[in-house]
Short mmCIF file of C-alpha atoms and ligand atoms in Angstrom, two decimals:
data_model
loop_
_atom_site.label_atom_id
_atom_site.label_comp_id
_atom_site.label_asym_id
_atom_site.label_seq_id
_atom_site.Cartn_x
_atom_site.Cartn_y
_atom_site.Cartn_z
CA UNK A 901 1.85 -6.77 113.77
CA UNK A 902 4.91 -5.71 110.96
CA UNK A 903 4.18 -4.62 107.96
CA UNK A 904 5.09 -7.94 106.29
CA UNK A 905 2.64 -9.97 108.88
CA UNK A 906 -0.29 -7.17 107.74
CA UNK A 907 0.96 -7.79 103.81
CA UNK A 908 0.93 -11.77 104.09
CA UNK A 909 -2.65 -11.80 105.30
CA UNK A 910 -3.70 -10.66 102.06
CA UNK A 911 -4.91 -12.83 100.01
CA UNK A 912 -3.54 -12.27 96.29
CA UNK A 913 -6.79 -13.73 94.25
CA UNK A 914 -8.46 -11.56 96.47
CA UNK A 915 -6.31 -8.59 95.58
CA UNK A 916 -6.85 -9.38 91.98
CA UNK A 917 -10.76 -9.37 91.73
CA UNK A 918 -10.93 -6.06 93.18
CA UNK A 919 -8.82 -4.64 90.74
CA UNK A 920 -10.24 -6.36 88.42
CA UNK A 921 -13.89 -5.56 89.35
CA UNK A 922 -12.77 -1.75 89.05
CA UNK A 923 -15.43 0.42 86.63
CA UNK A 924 -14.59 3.66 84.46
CA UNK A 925 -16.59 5.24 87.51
CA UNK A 926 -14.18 4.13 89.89
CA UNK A 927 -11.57 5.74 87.01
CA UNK A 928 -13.22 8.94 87.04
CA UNK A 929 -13.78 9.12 90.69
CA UNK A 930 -10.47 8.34 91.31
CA UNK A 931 -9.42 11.03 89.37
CA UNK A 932 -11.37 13.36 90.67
CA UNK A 933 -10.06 12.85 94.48
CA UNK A 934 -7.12 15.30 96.01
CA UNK A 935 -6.15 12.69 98.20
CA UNK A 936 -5.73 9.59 97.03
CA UNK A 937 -5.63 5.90 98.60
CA UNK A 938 -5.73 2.10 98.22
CA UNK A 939 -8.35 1.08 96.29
CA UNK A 940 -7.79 4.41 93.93
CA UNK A 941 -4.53 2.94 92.97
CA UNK A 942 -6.51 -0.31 91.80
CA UNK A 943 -8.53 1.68 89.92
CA UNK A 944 -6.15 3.09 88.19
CA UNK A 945 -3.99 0.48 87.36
CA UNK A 946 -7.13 -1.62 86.29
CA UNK A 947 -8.21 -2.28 82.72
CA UNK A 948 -10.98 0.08 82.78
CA UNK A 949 -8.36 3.07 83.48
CA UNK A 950 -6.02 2.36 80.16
CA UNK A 951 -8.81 4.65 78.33
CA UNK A 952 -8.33 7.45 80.86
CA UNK A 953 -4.11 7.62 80.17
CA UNK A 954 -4.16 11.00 78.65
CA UNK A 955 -6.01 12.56 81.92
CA UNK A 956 -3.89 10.16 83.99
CA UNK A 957 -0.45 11.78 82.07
CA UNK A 958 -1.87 15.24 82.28
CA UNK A 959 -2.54 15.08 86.46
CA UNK A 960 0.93 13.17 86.67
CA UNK A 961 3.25 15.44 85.16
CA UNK A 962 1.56 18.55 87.19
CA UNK A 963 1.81 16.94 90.50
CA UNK A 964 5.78 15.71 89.30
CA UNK A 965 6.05 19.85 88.92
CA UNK A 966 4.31 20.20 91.72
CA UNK A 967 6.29 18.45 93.83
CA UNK A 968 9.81 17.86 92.61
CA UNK A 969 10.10 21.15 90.07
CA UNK A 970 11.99 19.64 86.76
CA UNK A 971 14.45 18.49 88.63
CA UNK A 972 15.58 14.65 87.66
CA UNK A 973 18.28 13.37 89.55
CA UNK A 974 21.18 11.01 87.97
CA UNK A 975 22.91 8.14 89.57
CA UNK A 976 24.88 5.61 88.50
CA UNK A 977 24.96 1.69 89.30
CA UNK A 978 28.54 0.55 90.82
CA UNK A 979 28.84 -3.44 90.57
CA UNK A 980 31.09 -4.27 93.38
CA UNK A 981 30.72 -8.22 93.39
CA UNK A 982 28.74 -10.70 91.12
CA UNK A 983 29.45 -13.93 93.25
CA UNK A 984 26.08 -15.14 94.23
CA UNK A 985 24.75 -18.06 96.60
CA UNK A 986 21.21 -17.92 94.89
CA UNK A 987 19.35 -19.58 92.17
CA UNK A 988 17.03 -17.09 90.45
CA UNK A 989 16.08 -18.40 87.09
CA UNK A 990 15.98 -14.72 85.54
CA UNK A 991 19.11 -13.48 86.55
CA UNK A 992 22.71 -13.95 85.12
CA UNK A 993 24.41 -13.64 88.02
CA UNK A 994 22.36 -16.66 89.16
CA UNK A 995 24.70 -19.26 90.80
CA UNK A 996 24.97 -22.33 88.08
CA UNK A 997 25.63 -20.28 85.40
CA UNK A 998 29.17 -20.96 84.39
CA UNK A 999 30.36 -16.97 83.87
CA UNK A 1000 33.88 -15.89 85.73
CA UNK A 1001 33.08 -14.71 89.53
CA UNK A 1002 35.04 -11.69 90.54
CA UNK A 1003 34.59 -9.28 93.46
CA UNK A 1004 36.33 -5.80 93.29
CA UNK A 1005 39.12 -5.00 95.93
CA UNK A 1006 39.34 -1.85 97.43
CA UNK A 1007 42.04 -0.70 94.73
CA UNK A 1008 39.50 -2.07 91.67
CA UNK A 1009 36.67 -0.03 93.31
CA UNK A 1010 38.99 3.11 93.65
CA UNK A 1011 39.44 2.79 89.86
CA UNK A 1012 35.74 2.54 89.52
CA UNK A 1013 35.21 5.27 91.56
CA UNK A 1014 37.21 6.99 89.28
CA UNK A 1015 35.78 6.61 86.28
CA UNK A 1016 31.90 7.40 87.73
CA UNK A 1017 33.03 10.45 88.91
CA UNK A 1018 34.58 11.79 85.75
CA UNK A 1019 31.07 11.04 84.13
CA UNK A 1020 29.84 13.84 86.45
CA UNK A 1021 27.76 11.35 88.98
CA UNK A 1022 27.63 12.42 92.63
CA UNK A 1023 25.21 9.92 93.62
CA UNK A 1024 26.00 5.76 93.50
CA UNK A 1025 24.48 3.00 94.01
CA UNK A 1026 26.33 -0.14 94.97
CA UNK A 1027 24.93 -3.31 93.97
CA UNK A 1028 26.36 -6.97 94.77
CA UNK A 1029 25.04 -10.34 94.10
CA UNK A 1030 23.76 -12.00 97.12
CA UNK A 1031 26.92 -13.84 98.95
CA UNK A 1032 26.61 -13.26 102.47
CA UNK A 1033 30.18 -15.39 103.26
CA UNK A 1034 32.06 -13.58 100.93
CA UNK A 1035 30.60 -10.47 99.91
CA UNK A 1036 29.43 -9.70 103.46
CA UNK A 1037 29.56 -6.78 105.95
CA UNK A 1038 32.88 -6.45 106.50
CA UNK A 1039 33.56 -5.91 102.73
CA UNK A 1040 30.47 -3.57 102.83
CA UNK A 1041 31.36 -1.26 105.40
CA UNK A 1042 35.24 -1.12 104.08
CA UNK A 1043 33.50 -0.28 100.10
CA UNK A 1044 31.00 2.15 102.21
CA UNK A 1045 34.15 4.07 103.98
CA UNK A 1046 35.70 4.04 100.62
CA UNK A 1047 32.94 5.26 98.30
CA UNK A 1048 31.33 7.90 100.35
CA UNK A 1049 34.26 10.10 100.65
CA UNK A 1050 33.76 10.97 96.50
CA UNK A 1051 29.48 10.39 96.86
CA UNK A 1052 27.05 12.57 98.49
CA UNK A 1053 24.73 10.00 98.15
CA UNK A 1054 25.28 6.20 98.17
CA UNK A 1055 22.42 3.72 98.32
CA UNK A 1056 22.57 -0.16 98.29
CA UNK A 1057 21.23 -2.94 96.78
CA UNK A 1058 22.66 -6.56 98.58
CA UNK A 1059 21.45 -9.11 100.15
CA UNK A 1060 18.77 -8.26 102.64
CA UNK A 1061 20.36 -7.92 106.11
CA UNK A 1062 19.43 -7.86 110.02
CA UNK A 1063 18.17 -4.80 111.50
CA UNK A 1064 21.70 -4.20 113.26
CA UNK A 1065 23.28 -4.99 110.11
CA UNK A 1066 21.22 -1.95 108.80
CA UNK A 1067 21.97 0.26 111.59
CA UNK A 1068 25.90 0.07 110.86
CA UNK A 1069 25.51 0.44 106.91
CA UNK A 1070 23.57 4.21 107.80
CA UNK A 1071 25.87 4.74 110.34
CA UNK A 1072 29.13 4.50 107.91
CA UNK A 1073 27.24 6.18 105.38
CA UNK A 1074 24.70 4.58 103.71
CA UNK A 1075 21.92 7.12 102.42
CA UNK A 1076 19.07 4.51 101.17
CA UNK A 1077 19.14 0.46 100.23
CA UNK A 1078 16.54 -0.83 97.99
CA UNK A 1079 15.07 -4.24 98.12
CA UNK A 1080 12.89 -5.68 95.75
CA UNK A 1081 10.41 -8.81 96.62
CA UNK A 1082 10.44 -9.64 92.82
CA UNK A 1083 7.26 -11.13 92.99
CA UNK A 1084 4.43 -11.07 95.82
CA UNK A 1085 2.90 -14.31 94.97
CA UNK A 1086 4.28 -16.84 97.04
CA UNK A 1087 3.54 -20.14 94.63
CA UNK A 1088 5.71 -18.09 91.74
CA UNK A 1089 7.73 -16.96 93.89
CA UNK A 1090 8.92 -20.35 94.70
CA UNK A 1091 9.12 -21.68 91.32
CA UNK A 1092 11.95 -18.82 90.24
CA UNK A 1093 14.12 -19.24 93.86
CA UNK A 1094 15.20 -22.39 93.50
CA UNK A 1095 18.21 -22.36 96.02
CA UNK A 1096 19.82 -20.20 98.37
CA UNK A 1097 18.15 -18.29 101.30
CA UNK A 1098 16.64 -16.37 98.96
CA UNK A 1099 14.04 -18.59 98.86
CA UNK A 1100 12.75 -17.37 101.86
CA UNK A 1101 10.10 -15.08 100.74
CA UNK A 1102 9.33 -14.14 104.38
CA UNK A 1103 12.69 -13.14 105.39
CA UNK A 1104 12.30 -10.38 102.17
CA UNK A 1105 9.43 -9.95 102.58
CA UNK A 1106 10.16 -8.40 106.14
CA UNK A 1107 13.22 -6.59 104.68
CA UNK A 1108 11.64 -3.37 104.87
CA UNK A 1109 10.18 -3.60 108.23
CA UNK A 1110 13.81 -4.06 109.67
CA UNK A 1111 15.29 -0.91 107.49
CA UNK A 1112 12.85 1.03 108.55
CA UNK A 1113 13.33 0.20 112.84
CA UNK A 1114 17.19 0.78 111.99
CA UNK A 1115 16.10 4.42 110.54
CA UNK A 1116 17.21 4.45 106.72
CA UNK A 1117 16.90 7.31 105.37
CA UNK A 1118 15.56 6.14 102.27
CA UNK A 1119 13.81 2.71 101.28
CA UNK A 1120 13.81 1.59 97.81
CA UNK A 1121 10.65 -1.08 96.97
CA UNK A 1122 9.31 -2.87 93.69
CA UNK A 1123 8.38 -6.09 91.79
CA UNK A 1124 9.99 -7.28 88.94
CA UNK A 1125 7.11 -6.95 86.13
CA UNK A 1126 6.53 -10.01 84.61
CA UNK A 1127 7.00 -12.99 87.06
CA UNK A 1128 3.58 -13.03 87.73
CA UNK A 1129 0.48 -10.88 86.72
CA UNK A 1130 1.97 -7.13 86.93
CA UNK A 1131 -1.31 -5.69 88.06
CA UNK A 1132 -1.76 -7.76 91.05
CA UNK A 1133 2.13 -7.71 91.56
CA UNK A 1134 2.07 -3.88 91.35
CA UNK A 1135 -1.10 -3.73 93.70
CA UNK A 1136 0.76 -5.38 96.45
CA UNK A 1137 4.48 -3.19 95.94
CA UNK A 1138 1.89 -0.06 96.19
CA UNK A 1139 -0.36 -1.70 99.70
CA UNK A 1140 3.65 -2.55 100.92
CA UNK A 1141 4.53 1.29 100.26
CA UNK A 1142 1.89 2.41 101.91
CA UNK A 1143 1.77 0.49 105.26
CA UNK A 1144 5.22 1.33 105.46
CA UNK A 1145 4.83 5.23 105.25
CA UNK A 1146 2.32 5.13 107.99
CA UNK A 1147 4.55 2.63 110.11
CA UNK A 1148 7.91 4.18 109.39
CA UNK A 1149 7.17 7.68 108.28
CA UNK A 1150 10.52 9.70 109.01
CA UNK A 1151 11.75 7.36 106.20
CA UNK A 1152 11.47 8.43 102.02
CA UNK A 1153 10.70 5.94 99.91
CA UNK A 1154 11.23 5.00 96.06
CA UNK A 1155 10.00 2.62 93.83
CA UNK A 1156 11.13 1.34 90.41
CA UNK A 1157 9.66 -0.65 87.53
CA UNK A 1158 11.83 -2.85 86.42
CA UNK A 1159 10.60 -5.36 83.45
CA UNK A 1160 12.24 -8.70 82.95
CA UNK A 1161 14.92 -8.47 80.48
CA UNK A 1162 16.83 -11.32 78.52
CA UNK A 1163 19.86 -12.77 80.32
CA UNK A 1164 22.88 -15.09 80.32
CA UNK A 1165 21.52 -18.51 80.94
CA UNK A 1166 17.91 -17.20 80.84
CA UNK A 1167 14.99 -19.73 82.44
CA UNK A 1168 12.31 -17.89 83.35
CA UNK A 1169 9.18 -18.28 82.24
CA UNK A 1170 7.41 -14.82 82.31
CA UNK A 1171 3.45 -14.80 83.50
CA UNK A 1172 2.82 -11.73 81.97
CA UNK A 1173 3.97 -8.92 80.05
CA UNK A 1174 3.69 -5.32 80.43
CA UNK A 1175 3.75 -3.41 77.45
CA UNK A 1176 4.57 0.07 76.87
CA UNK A 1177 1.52 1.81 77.74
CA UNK A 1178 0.58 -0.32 80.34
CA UNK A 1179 3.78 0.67 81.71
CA UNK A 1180 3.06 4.54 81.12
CA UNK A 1181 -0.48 4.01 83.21
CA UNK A 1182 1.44 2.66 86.21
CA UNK A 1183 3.79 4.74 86.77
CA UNK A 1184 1.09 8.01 86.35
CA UNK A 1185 -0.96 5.38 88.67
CA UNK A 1186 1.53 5.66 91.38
CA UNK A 1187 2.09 9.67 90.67
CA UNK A 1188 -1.55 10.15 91.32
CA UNK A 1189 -1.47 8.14 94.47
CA UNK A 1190 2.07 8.67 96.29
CA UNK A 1191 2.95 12.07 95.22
CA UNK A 1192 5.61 12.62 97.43
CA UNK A 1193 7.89 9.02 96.33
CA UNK A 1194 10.46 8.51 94.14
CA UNK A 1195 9.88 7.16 91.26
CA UNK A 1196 13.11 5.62 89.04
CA UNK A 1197 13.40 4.39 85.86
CA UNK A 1198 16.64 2.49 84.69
CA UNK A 1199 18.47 1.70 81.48
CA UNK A 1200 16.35 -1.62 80.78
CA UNK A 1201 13.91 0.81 78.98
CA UNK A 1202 14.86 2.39 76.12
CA UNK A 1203 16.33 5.78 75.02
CA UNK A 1204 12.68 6.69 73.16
CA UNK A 1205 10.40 5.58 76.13
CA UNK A 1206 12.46 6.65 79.04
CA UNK A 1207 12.97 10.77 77.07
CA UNK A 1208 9.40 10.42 76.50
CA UNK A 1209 8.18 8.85 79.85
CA UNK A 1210 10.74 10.90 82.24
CA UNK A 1211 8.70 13.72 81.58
CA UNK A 1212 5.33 12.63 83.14
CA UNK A 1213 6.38 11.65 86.12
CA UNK A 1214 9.73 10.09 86.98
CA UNK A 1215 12.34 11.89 88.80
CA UNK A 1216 15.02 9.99 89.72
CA UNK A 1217 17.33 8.13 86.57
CA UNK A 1218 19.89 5.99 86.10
CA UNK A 1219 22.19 6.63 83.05
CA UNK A 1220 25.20 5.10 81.62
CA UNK A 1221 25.16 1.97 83.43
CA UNK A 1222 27.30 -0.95 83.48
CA UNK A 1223 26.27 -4.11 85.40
CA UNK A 1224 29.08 -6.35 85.93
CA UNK A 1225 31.86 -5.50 88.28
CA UNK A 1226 34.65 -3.42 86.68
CA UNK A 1227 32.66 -2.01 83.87
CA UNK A 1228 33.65 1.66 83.82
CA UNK A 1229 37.35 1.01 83.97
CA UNK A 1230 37.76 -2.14 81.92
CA UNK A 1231 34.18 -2.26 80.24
CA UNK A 1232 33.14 -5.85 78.86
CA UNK A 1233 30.09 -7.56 78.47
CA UNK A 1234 31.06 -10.80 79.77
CA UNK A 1235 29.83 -10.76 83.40
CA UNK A 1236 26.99 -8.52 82.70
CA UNK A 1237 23.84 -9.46 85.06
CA UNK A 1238 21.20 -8.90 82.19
CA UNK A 1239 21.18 -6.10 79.07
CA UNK A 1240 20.47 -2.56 79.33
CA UNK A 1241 18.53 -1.10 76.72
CA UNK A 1242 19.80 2.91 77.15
CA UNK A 1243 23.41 2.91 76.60
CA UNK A 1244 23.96 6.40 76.11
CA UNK A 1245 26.49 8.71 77.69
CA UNK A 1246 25.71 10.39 80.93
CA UNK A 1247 25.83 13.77 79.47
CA UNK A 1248 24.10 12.36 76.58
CA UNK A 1249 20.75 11.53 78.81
CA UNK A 1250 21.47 15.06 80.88
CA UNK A 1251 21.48 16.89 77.38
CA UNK A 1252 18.46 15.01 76.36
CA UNK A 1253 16.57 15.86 79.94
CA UNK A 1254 17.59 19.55 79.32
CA UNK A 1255 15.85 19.68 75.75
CA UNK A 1256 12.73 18.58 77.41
CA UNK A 1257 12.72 21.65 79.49
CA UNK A 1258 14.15 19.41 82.88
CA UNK A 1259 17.22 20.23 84.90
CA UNK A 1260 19.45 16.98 85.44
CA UNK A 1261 20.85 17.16 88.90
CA UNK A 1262 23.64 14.78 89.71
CA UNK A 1263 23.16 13.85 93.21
CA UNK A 1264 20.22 12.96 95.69
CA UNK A 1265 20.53 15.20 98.10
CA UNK A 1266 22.99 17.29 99.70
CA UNK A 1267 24.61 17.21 104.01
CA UNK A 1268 23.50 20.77 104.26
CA UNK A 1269 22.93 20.64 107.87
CA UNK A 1270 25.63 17.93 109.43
CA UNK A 1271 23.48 15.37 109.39
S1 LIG B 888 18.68 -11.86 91.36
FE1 LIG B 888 20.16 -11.39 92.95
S2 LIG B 888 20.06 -13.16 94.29
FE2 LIG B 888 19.15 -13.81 92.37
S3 LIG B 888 20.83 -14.72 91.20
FE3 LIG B 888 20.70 -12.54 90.66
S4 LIG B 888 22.17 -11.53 91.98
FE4 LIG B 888 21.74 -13.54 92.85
#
């Protein structure tokens, strides 16, 4: 059985009882275990945890040390098409919405390129709208060849592909690709995908499965918080996490928290929100229970909660983004795909991380050993 078969045999109002059935002694105990699983993760994300945040901050930001030093690493979001074949009702990229289409050429992306770099950034990640015909893999692998001569690391973040598919993009170059299922619960999940193949939730659902067979390095998961309730949302990102580390093990993993922000053409109709703090208890929740994953935090949050969050227990940032294609060489705001909250300078947010005592690294990793 895949991971996806395991995940869709879990029932969601299931899911959701449990956590929210969780008592402060399921807190404490929780907080008291070394190791930590499942059903700890529920308890922490529950209601009767948001009491326990300062001891939940406190055993996050030791086991960040612990396991990542102060390092934070940068990277920067590279918007290579925004031509879409979807309808997702909280996106602005979203196919009816009547905003110019453009997809860099190889001489746009050069200029691009150009621009990240003298920002400092050694690591990339190229994002696309989903447009299989024309933003393909032809166009990825030429971008790839491109944009990993100036990157030490370059993830992804396209349509999701076929295992083969995923074999080529790591075999030109391609470092990590992150795929998010937006929301777990089928029924909502429905009523936001309302054309494309993007409405099948199985097909990314299983996304993750086929990166890991093809051996990606890194896999990038999460649920955009709001679509439906973000406890039960986040319980089934964290069960998805960890069925894949025990399936596909040689592989890393990362996972972000990305809130719903406002948009061009905006239709959504959020189920819940997440506020600050209830933010702030997740991501401890998932330092306290995946210790070794990356945990990323981009410029939809803003410059106050992302210096004072970082800190705790994230370790991987984006800064300075732009999200429409072209934006570092000709910025505008015209095609953007929804607003960013942090719009400071790249050496702005590394001067900031260094006043908190943390040491801003500009790349993922390194090809030390001719990998
Ligand atoms: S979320 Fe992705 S697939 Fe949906 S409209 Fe936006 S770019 Fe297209």
């Amino acid at each position: 059985m895949t991971v996806a078969e395991e995940l869709s045999r879990t029932d969601w109002d299931d899911v959701r009882l449990a956590l929210y059935s969780k008592s402060a002694a399921d807190v404490m105990s929780a907080l008291q275990r070394s190791v930590r699983h499942w059903q700890d993760f529920l308890a922490l994300i529950s209601p009767a945890a948001e009491g326990f945040l300062p001891d939940m901050a406190v055993k996050a930001q030791a086991l960040t040390r612990q396991r990542f030093g102060h390092t934070v690493s940068l990277f920067v979001p590279l918007y290579l098409s925004n031509l879409c074949a979807n309808e997702c009702t909280y996106c602005g990229f979203t196919m009816s919405n009547k905003i110019k289409r453009t997809k860099l050429t190889m001489a746009e992306i050069s200029e691009e390129v150009y621009a990240i770099k003298k920002m400092g950034f050694d690591s990339v990640l190229l994002v696309t709208g989903e447009h299989e015909t024309k933003a393909g893999m032809d166009y990825f692998l030429e971008a790839i060849e491109l944009v990993k001569a100036h990157f030490s690391h370059v993830a992804m973040e396209v349509q999701p592909l076929s295992t083969d598919e995923y074999r080529a993009l790591a075999a030109a170059g391609t470092d990590s690709v992150l795929v998010y299922q937006e929301t777990y619960h089928r029924a909502h999940y429905a009523e936001y995908h309302l054309r494309g193949k993007k409405q099948d939730f199985d097909w990314r659902l299983a996304t993750p499965d086929r990166l890991g067979e093809a051996g990606m390095n890194k896999i990038g998961l999460g649920a955009l918080l709001g679509l439906s309730e973000w406890r039960t949302d986040s319980a089934f990102t964290a069960l998805h996490l960890s069925l894949l580390q025990q399936r596909y093990w040689k592989s890393r993993y990362s996972v972000a928290f990305p809130r719903i922000k406002p948009c061009a053409g905006d239709r959504a109709t959020q189920k819940s929100q997440v506020s600050d703090k209830q933010l702030i208890q997740l991501i401890c929740a998932y330092r306290l229970c995946f210790p070794e994953v990356e945990l990323s935090l981009s410029t939809r949050e803003s410059p106050a909660f992302r210096d004072n969050v970082v800190p705790l227990a994230i370790n991987q940032l984006s800064a300075a983004s732009q999200t429409q294609p072209g934006g570092y060489s000709a910025p505008t705001t015209a095609l953007e795909q929804f607003s960013t909250e942090d719009t400071r300078s790249a050496s702005a947010v590394a001067n900031s991380l260094t006043a908190r005592g943390l040491d801003p690294v500009w790349t993922d990793w390194l090809n030390a050993f001719g990998r």
